[in-house]
Amino acid sequence: IICEEGFTGKPSTKVPECYKETIGVFERFTIMMSNYARLDFGESYFRSIGVLELVLEKMPVSISLGLWSTLLAYMISIPLGIRKAVRDGSQFDTWTSGAIIIGYAIPGFLFAIVLLVVFAGGSYVRWFPLRGLTSDGFVDMSLFGKAVDYLWHITLPVLASTISAFATLTLLTKNSFLDEIRKQYVMTARAKGLSEKSVLYGHVFRNAMLIVIASFPAVFIGVFFGGSLIIETIFSLDGLGRLGFEAAVSRDYPVVFGTLFVFGLLGLVVGIISDLMYVWIDPRIDFEGQG
């Protein structure tokens, strides 16, 4: 609704000084995409705040959850994958593979609910808080107290987000090590009389870890996308996923489109970074040559 210059009343089509401007669908879409290219998503319908400002306010929570979950997944997957590769075909390899498959099959939200009921609900034990990322008196705590309180709150969400990520990463680590162990230079190193530990960590580890390290951005974005919505909602974490969910429920369309745009943009950027890391870590990879 557009009103004449100098009009101070409430804009309405019932007022003679105001009229409704009709804009075509294609023109509106062009204007919207032009605004999005400048990261101008408008304002929230219900929060009276710019969408970009709102997204930037919530993003640190989602990024911290994704980073901690990815780091924990790597801390579990790399030693476990190496162990499985060294003992390939053994009973240890068999039962850990079964455990990994079961862990991968469990939905993240179901595991999150189980963690809440068992460790935070009070029905069994109450070792962790039920919701939120910080305690009420967080501002008045010391630096060490803030760190402990933050880790105390984020433990269960990180565990729930990691359950599906570490399974794929463990198998990737195992297969990467198996491929390297069977190569000629490993047989040569063993023939020289080097110990198995020296062969494994002095020669195989460096080459086998290239693909695992290069996949860090892809693993992070997978955890970021997969856990941000459901995990943040279950644990009442004030992040991007919960913001998008609440906006969809309340039909706050500028926030919905803004969060979707940011998610898509992050996925695109991290995907490019992941491909560049493959080439940077292993120069033998040539995407142009494969085309």
mmCIF file of C-alpha atoms in Angstrom:
data_model
loop_
_atom_site.group_PDB
_atom_site.id
_atom_site.type_symbol
_atom_site.label_atom_id
_atom_site.label_comp_id
_atom_site.label_asym_id
_atom_site.label_seq_id
_atom_site.Cartn_x
_atom_site.Cartn_y
_atom_site.Cartn_z
ATOM 1 C CA ILE A 1 0.000 0.000 0.000
ATOM 2 C CA ILE A 2 1.467 3.345 -1.090
ATOM 3 C CA CYS A 3 0.274 6.666 0.321
ATOM 4 C CA GLU A 4 0.748 10.198 -0.932
ATOM 5 C CA GLU A 5 3.582 12.291 0.452
ATOM 6 C CA GLY A 6 2.665 13.993 3.711
ATOM 7 C CA PHE A 7 0.071 11.400 4.733
ATOM 8 C CA THR A 8 0.476 10.572 8.448
ATOM 9 C CA GLY A 9 -2.393 8.187 9.089
ATOM 10 C CA LYS A 10 -2.508 4.409 8.933
ATOM 11 C CA PRO A 11 -2.014 3.128 5.371
ATOM 12 C CA SER A 12 -5.235 1.631 4.040
ATOM 13 C CA THR A 13 -6.919 1.251 0.681
ATOM 14 C CA LYS A 14 -10.056 2.769 2.216
ATOM 15 C CA VAL A 15 -8.272 6.119 2.554
ATOM 16 C CA PRO A 16 -8.345 8.301 -0.599
ATOM 17 C CA GLU A 17 -4.682 9.266 -0.158
ATOM 18 C CA CYS A 18 -3.561 5.619 -0.346
ATOM 19 C CA TYR A 19 -3.708 3.043 -3.092
ATOM 20 C CA LYS A 20 -2.538 -0.513 -3.634
ATOM 21 C CA GLU A 21 0.222 -0.985 -6.160
ATOM 22 C CA THR A 22 -0.031 -4.154 -8.201
ATOM 23 C CA ILE A 23 3.290 -5.851 -8.990
ATOM 24 C CA GLY A 24 3.599 -8.820 -11.304
ATOM 25 C CA VAL A 25 4.777 -12.202 -10.063
ATOM 26 C CA PHE A 26 7.971 -12.151 -12.114
ATOM 27 C CA GLU A 27 8.812 -8.635 -10.956
ATOM 28 C CA ARG A 28 8.208 -9.548 -7.317
ATOM 29 C CA PHE A 29 10.421 -12.611 -7.691
ATOM 30 C CA THR A 30 13.162 -10.485 -9.252
ATOM 31 C CA ILE A 31 12.965 -7.987 -6.403
ATOM 32 C CA MET A 32 13.072 -10.784 -3.830
ATOM 33 C CA MET A 33 16.134 -12.440 -5.399
ATOM 34 C CA SER A 34 17.843 -9.068 -5.691
ATOM 35 C CA ASN A 35 17.272 -8.473 -1.990
ATOM 36 C CA TYR A 36 18.472 -11.972 -1.115
ATOM 37 C CA ALA A 37 21.660 -11.420 -3.109
ATOM 38 C CA ARG A 38 22.333 -8.484 -0.773
ATOM 39 C CA LEU A 39 21.365 -10.644 2.233
ATOM 40 C CA ASP A 40 18.320 -8.475 2.763
ATOM 41 C CA PHE A 41 15.599 -10.842 3.962
ATOM 42 C CA GLY A 42 13.302 -8.194 5.374
ATOM 43 C CA GLU A 43 11.929 -8.191 8.905
ATOM 44 C CA SER A 44 10.259 -10.857 10.974
ATOM 45 C CA TYR A 45 6.486 -10.594 11.165
ATOM 46 C CA PHE A 46 6.355 -11.183 14.911
ATOM 47 C CA ARG A 47 9.769 -10.244 16.341
ATOM 48 C CA SER A 48 10.167 -6.696 14.961
ATOM 49 C CA ILE A 49 13.779 -7.395 14.047
ATOM 50 C CA GLY A 50 15.656 -7.898 10.800
ATOM 51 C CA VAL A 51 15.910 -11.503 9.646
ATOM 52 C CA LEU A 52 19.651 -11.270 8.984
ATOM 53 C CA GLU A 53 20.254 -9.898 12.470
ATOM 54 C CA LEU A 54 18.133 -12.697 13.891
ATOM 55 C CA VAL A 55 20.026 -15.355 11.917
ATOM 56 C CA LEU A 56 23.414 -13.992 12.983
ATOM 57 C CA GLU A 57 22.232 -14.017 16.593
ATOM 58 C CA LYS A 58 21.250 -17.695 16.471
ATOM 59 C CA MET A 59 24.048 -18.999 14.249
ATOM 60 C CA PRO A 60 26.798 -19.390 16.925
ATOM 61 C CA VAL A 61 24.704 -21.968 18.785
ATOM 62 C CA SER A 62 24.248 -24.133 15.690
ATOM 63 C CA ILE A 63 27.872 -23.772 14.606
ATOM 64 C CA SER A 64 29.195 -24.686 18.062
ATOM 65 C CA LEU A 65 26.933 -27.744 18.170
ATOM 66 C CA GLY A 66 28.104 -28.811 14.719
ATOM 67 C CA LEU A 67 31.791 -28.279 15.499
ATOM 68 C CA TRP A 68 31.743 -30.142 18.810
ATOM 69 C CA SER A 69 29.792 -33.017 17.262
ATOM 70 C CA THR A 70 32.201 -33.250 14.328
ATOM 71 C CA LEU A 71 35.269 -33.177 16.580
ATOM 72 C CA LEU A 72 33.810 -35.883 18.814
ATOM 73 C CA ALA A 73 32.969 -37.987 15.762
ATOM 74 C CA TYR A 74 36.585 -37.744 14.581
ATOM 75 C CA MET A 75 37.941 -38.553 18.047
ATOM 76 C CA ILE A 76 35.884 -41.753 18.082
ATOM 77 C CA SER A 77 36.069 -42.736 14.426
ATOM 78 C CA ILE A 78 39.791 -42.450 13.702
ATOM 79 C CA PRO A 79 41.078 -44.738 16.504
ATOM 80 C CA LEU A 80 38.178 -47.144 16.002
ATOM 81 C CA GLY A 81 38.635 -47.220 12.224
ATOM 82 C CA ILE A 82 42.371 -47.874 12.553
ATOM 83 C CA ARG A 83 41.730 -50.646 15.050
ATOM 84 C CA LYS A 84 39.175 -52.248 12.747
ATOM 85 C CA ALA A 85 41.553 -52.061 9.785
ATOM 86 C CA VAL A 86 44.413 -53.665 11.712
ATOM 87 C CA ARG A 87 42.140 -56.435 13.002
ATOM 88 C CA ASP A 88 40.116 -56.829 9.823
ATOM 89 C CA GLY A 89 37.993 -59.984 9.882
ATOM 90 C CA SER A 90 38.434 -60.590 13.612
ATOM 91 C CA GLN A 91 35.676 -60.843 16.199
ATOM 92 C CA PHE A 92 36.406 -57.259 17.242
ATOM 93 C CA ASP A 93 35.822 -56.090 13.680
ATOM 94 C CA THR A 94 32.598 -58.080 13.457
ATOM 95 C CA TRP A 95 30.902 -56.909 16.632
ATOM 96 C CA THR A 96 32.023 -53.296 16.231
ATOM 97 C CA SER A 97 30.611 -53.317 12.691
ATOM 98 C CA GLY A 98 27.322 -54.553 14.111
ATOM 99 C CA ALA A 99 27.362 -51.827 16.751
ATOM 100 C CA ILE A 100 28.124 -49.206 14.098
ATOM 101 C CA ILE A 101 25.248 -50.376 11.909
ATOM 102 C CA ILE A 102 22.858 -50.263 14.867
ATOM 103 C CA GLY A 103 24.089 -46.803 15.837
ATOM 104 C CA TYR A 104 23.698 -45.572 12.278
ATOM 105 C CA ALA A 105 20.176 -46.989 12.083
ATOM 106 C CA ILE A 106 19.006 -45.237 15.254
ATOM 107 C CA PRO A 107 17.414 -41.871 14.373
ATOM 108 C CA GLY A 108 19.102 -38.934 16.034
ATOM 109 C CA PHE A 109 15.886 -37.646 17.571
ATOM 110 C CA LEU A 110 15.141 -41.038 19.159
ATOM 111 C CA PHE A 111 18.615 -41.226 20.668
ATOM 112 C CA ALA A 112 18.196 -37.646 21.920
ATOM 113 C CA ILE A 113 14.922 -38.523 23.650
ATOM 114 C CA VAL A 114 16.503 -41.595 25.256
ATOM 115 C CA LEU A 115 19.390 -39.474 26.543
ATOM 116 C CA LEU A 116 16.959 -36.943 27.978
ATOM 117 C CA VAL A 117 14.818 -39.547 29.709
ATOM 118 C CA VAL A 118 17.739 -41.503 31.155
ATOM 119 C CA PHE A 119 20.236 -38.783 32.052
ATOM 120 C CA ALA A 120 18.213 -35.585 32.427
ATOM 121 C CA GLY A 121 14.566 -36.402 33.028
ATOM 122 C CA GLY A 122 14.885 -37.458 36.646
ATOM 123 C CA SER A 123 13.190 -40.829 36.135
ATOM 124 C CA TYR A 124 16.557 -42.599 36.373
ATOM 125 C CA VAL A 125 19.310 -40.057 37.018
ATOM 126 C CA ARG A 126 19.600 -36.314 36.587
ATOM 127 C CA TRP A 127 23.223 -35.774 35.688
ATOM 128 C CA PHE A 128 22.612 -33.218 32.949
ATOM 129 C CA PRO A 129 20.249 -30.262 32.489
ATOM 130 C CA LEU A 130 16.975 -30.808 30.702
ATOM 131 C CA ARG A 131 17.102 -27.824 28.369
ATOM 132 C CA GLY A 132 19.034 -24.760 27.309
ATOM 133 C CA LEU A 133 22.701 -24.036 26.707
ATOM 134 C CA THR A 134 23.542 -22.150 29.913
ATOM 135 C CA SER A 135 22.309 -21.910 33.487
ATOM 136 C CA ASP A 136 20.391 -18.957 34.895
ATOM 137 C CA GLY A 137 23.380 -17.442 36.702
ATOM 138 C CA PHE A 138 25.746 -17.869 33.763
ATOM 139 C CA VAL A 139 26.648 -14.176 33.548
ATOM 140 C CA ASP A 140 27.851 -14.038 37.159
ATOM 141 C CA MET A 141 30.066 -17.145 36.868
ATOM 142 C CA SER A 142 33.845 -17.126 36.556
ATOM 143 C CA LEU A 143 35.485 -17.976 33.243
ATOM 144 C CA PHE A 144 36.152 -21.539 34.376
ATOM 145 C CA GLY A 145 32.619 -21.838 35.722
ATOM 146 C CA LYS A 146 31.183 -20.645 32.411
ATOM 147 C CA ALA A 147 33.234 -23.223 30.501
ATOM 148 C CA VAL A 148 32.129 -26.042 32.791
ATOM 149 C CA ASP A 149 28.498 -24.933 32.659
ATOM 150 C CA TYR A 150 28.582 -24.706 28.868
ATOM 151 C CA LEU A 151 30.110 -28.177 28.498
ATOM 152 C CA TRP A 152 27.607 -29.553 31.006
ATOM 153 C CA HIS A 153 24.696 -28.280 28.933
ATOM 154 C CA ILE A 154 26.021 -29.212 25.505
ATOM 155 C CA THR A 155 27.111 -32.782 26.321
ATOM 156 C CA LEU A 156 23.810 -34.524 25.561
ATOM 157 C CA PRO A 157 23.060 -32.552 22.355
ATOM 158 C CA VAL A 158 26.553 -33.318 21.050
ATOM 159 C CA LEU A 159 26.190 -37.027 21.829
ATOM 160 C CA ALA A 160 22.831 -37.122 20.075
ATOM 161 C CA SER A 161 24.261 -35.391 16.998
ATOM 162 C CA THR A 162 27.336 -37.623 16.841
ATOM 163 C CA ILE A 163 25.579 -40.992 16.785
ATOM 164 C CA SER A 164 25.005 -40.990 13.036
ATOM 165 C CA ALA A 165 28.156 -39.109 11.998
ATOM 166 C CA PHE A 166 30.758 -41.389 13.545
ATOM 167 C CA ALA A 167 29.431 -44.529 11.834
ATOM 168 C CA THR A 168 30.148 -43.369 8.292
ATOM 169 C CA LEU A 169 33.449 -41.814 9.304
ATOM 170 C CA THR A 170 34.616 -44.993 11.039
ATOM 171 C CA LEU A 171 34.007 -47.111 7.949
ATOM 172 C CA LEU A 172 35.696 -44.474 5.789
ATOM 173 C CA THR A 173 38.773 -44.569 8.034
ATOM 174 C CA LYS A 174 38.851 -48.362 8.033
ATOM 175 C CA ASN A 175 38.560 -48.683 4.257
ATOM 176 C CA SER A 176 41.147 -45.968 3.696
ATOM 177 C CA PHE A 177 43.644 -47.766 5.935
ATOM 178 C CA LEU A 178 42.920 -51.127 4.334
ATOM 179 C CA ASP A 179 43.615 -49.673 0.884
ATOM 180 C CA GLU A 180 46.961 -48.304 2.045
ATOM 181 C CA ILE A 181 47.995 -51.405 3.999
ATOM 182 C CA ARG A 182 47.715 -53.532 0.860
ATOM 183 C CA LYS A 183 50.003 -51.302 -1.218
ATOM 184 C CA GLN A 184 53.536 -52.151 -2.277
ATOM 185 C CA TYR A 185 55.351 -49.562 -0.174
ATOM 186 C CA VAL A 186 53.897 -51.091 3.004
ATOM 187 C CA MET A 187 55.231 -54.512 2.040
ATOM 188 C CA THR A 188 58.619 -52.912 1.360
ATOM 189 C CA ALA A 189 58.632 -51.207 4.765
ATOM 190 C CA ARG A 190 57.824 -54.500 6.471
ATOM 191 C CA ALA A 191 60.529 -56.278 4.477
ATOM 192 C CA LYS A 192 63.066 -53.769 5.796
ATOM 193 C CA GLY A 193 62.314 -54.998 9.301
ATOM 194 C CA LEU A 194 60.305 -52.035 10.562
ATOM 195 C CA SER A 195 57.939 -52.718 13.426
ATOM 196 C CA GLU A 196 54.223 -52.896 12.743
ATOM 197 C CA LYS A 197 53.709 -49.724 14.757
ATOM 198 C CA SER A 198 56.310 -47.843 12.702
ATOM 199 C CA VAL A 199 54.772 -49.055 9.460
ATOM 200 C CA LEU A 200 51.256 -48.160 10.557
ATOM 201 C CA TYR A 201 51.865 -44.719 12.025
ATOM 202 C CA GLY A 202 55.023 -43.742 10.154
ATOM 203 C CA HIS A 203 53.909 -44.620 6.637
ATOM 204 C CA VAL A 204 50.284 -45.726 6.367
ATOM 205 C CA PHE A 205 48.722 -43.161 8.696
ATOM 206 C CA ARG A 206 49.821 -40.089 6.755
ATOM 207 C CA ASN A 207 48.540 -41.354 3.407
ATOM 208 C CA ALA A 208 45.368 -42.961 4.712
ATOM 209 C CA MET A 209 44.305 -39.877 6.647
ATOM 210 C CA LEU A 210 44.280 -37.611 3.593
ATOM 211 C CA ILE A 211 40.763 -38.535 2.548
ATOM 212 C CA VAL A 212 39.541 -38.570 6.154
ATOM 213 C CA ILE A 213 40.862 -35.100 6.957
ATOM 214 C CA ALA A 214 39.648 -33.682 3.659
ATOM 215 C CA SER A 215 36.124 -34.865 4.444
ATOM 216 C CA PHE A 216 35.944 -32.684 7.582
ATOM 217 C CA PRO A 217 33.857 -29.907 5.952
ATOM 218 C CA ALA A 218 31.434 -32.436 4.492
ATOM 219 C CA VAL A 219 31.032 -34.198 7.843
ATOM 220 C CA PHE A 220 30.514 -30.874 9.601
ATOM 221 C CA ILE A 221 27.816 -29.712 7.219
ATOM 222 C CA GLY A 222 26.105 -33.104 7.485
ATOM 223 C CA VAL A 223 26.005 -32.841 11.266
ATOM 224 C CA PHE A 224 25.044 -29.170 11.022
ATOM 225 C CA PHE A 225 22.065 -29.854 8.770
ATOM 226 C CA GLY A 226 21.035 -33.140 10.334
ATOM 227 C CA GLY A 227 21.139 -32.051 13.953
ATOM 228 C CA SER A 228 20.284 -28.397 13.933
ATOM 229 C CA LEU A 229 16.520 -28.733 13.540
ATOM 230 C CA ILE A 230 15.545 -31.771 15.600
ATOM 231 C CA ILE A 231 18.294 -31.701 18.229
ATOM 232 C CA GLU A 232 17.921 -27.988 18.919
ATOM 233 C CA THR A 233 14.163 -28.357 19.236
ATOM 234 C CA ILE A 234 14.376 -31.340 21.595
ATOM 235 C CA PHE A 235 17.004 -29.749 23.840
ATOM 236 C CA SER A 236 15.530 -26.224 23.545
ATOM 237 C CA LEU A 237 18.725 -24.764 22.120
ATOM 238 C CA ASP A 238 18.265 -21.295 20.698
ATOM 239 C CA GLY A 239 19.878 -21.930 17.321
ATOM 240 C CA LEU A 240 19.089 -21.716 13.620
ATOM 241 C CA GLY A 241 17.229 -25.013 13.467
ATOM 242 C CA ARG A 242 14.844 -24.107 16.241
ATOM 243 C CA LEU A 243 14.428 -20.631 14.780
ATOM 244 C CA GLY A 244 13.400 -22.078 11.430
ATOM 245 C CA PHE A 245 11.037 -24.565 13.055
ATOM 246 C CA GLU A 246 9.272 -21.928 15.146
ATOM 247 C CA ALA A 247 9.070 -19.613 12.138
ATOM 248 C CA ALA A 248 7.457 -22.349 10.039
ATOM 249 C CA VAL A 249 4.911 -23.105 12.757
ATOM 250 C CA SER A 250 4.005 -19.433 13.185
ATOM 251 C CA ARG A 251 4.160 -18.781 9.412
ATOM 252 C CA ASP A 252 6.845 -16.151 9.758
ATOM 253 C CA TYR A 253 7.782 -16.440 6.093
ATOM 254 C CA PRO A 254 10.684 -13.946 5.963
ATOM 255 C CA VAL A 255 12.447 -15.920 8.706
ATOM 256 C CA VAL A 256 11.645 -19.246 7.022
ATOM 257 C CA PHE A 257 13.067 -18.114 3.686
ATOM 258 C CA GLY A 258 16.020 -16.434 5.380
ATOM 259 C CA THR A 259 17.045 -19.547 7.319
ATOM 260 C CA LEU A 260 16.605 -21.748 4.249
ATOM 261 C CA PHE A 261 18.761 -19.365 2.220
ATOM 262 C CA VAL A 262 21.489 -19.377 4.877
ATOM 263 C CA PHE A 263 21.398 -23.177 5.141
ATOM 264 C CA GLY A 264 21.674 -23.500 1.373
ATOM 265 C CA LEU A 265 24.452 -20.927 1.157
ATOM 266 C CA LEU A 266 26.441 -22.629 3.910
ATOM 267 C CA GLY A 267 26.019 -25.995 2.231
ATOM 268 C CA LEU A 268 27.250 -24.597 -1.078
ATOM 269 C CA VAL A 269 30.259 -22.817 0.422
ATOM 270 C CA VAL A 270 31.308 -25.762 2.593
ATOM 271 C CA GLY A 271 30.893 -28.117 -0.361
ATOM 272 C CA ILE A 272 33.287 -25.990 -2.403
ATOM 273 C CA ILE A 273 35.731 -25.835 0.520
ATOM 274 C CA SER A 274 35.533 -29.618 0.849
ATOM 275 C CA ASP A 275 36.410 -30.122 -2.830
ATOM 276 C CA LEU A 276 39.280 -27.641 -2.573
ATOM 277 C CA MET A 277 40.613 -29.426 0.502
ATOM 278 C CA TYR A 278 40.714 -32.718 -1.401
ATOM 279 C CA VAL A 279 42.916 -31.119 -4.062
ATOM 280 C CA TRP A 280 45.041 -29.237 -1.529
ATOM 281 C CA ILE A 281 45.707 -32.272 0.670
ATOM 282 C CA ASP A 282 46.141 -34.731 -2.199
ATOM 283 C CA PRO A 283 47.437 -33.030 -5.393
ATOM 284 C CA ARG A 284 46.902 -36.283 -7.293
ATOM 285 C CA ILE A 285 43.173 -35.487 -7.404
ATOM 286 C CA ASP A 286 42.344 -33.597 -10.594
ATOM 287 C CA PHE A 287 38.706 -32.683 -11.150
ATOM 288 C CA GLU A 288 39.437 -31.170 -14.572
ATOM 289 C CA GLY A 289 41.116 -34.332 -15.766
ATOM 290 C CA GLN A 290 38.104 -36.396 -14.717
ATOM 291 C CA GLY A 291 35.806 -34.271 -16.851
#
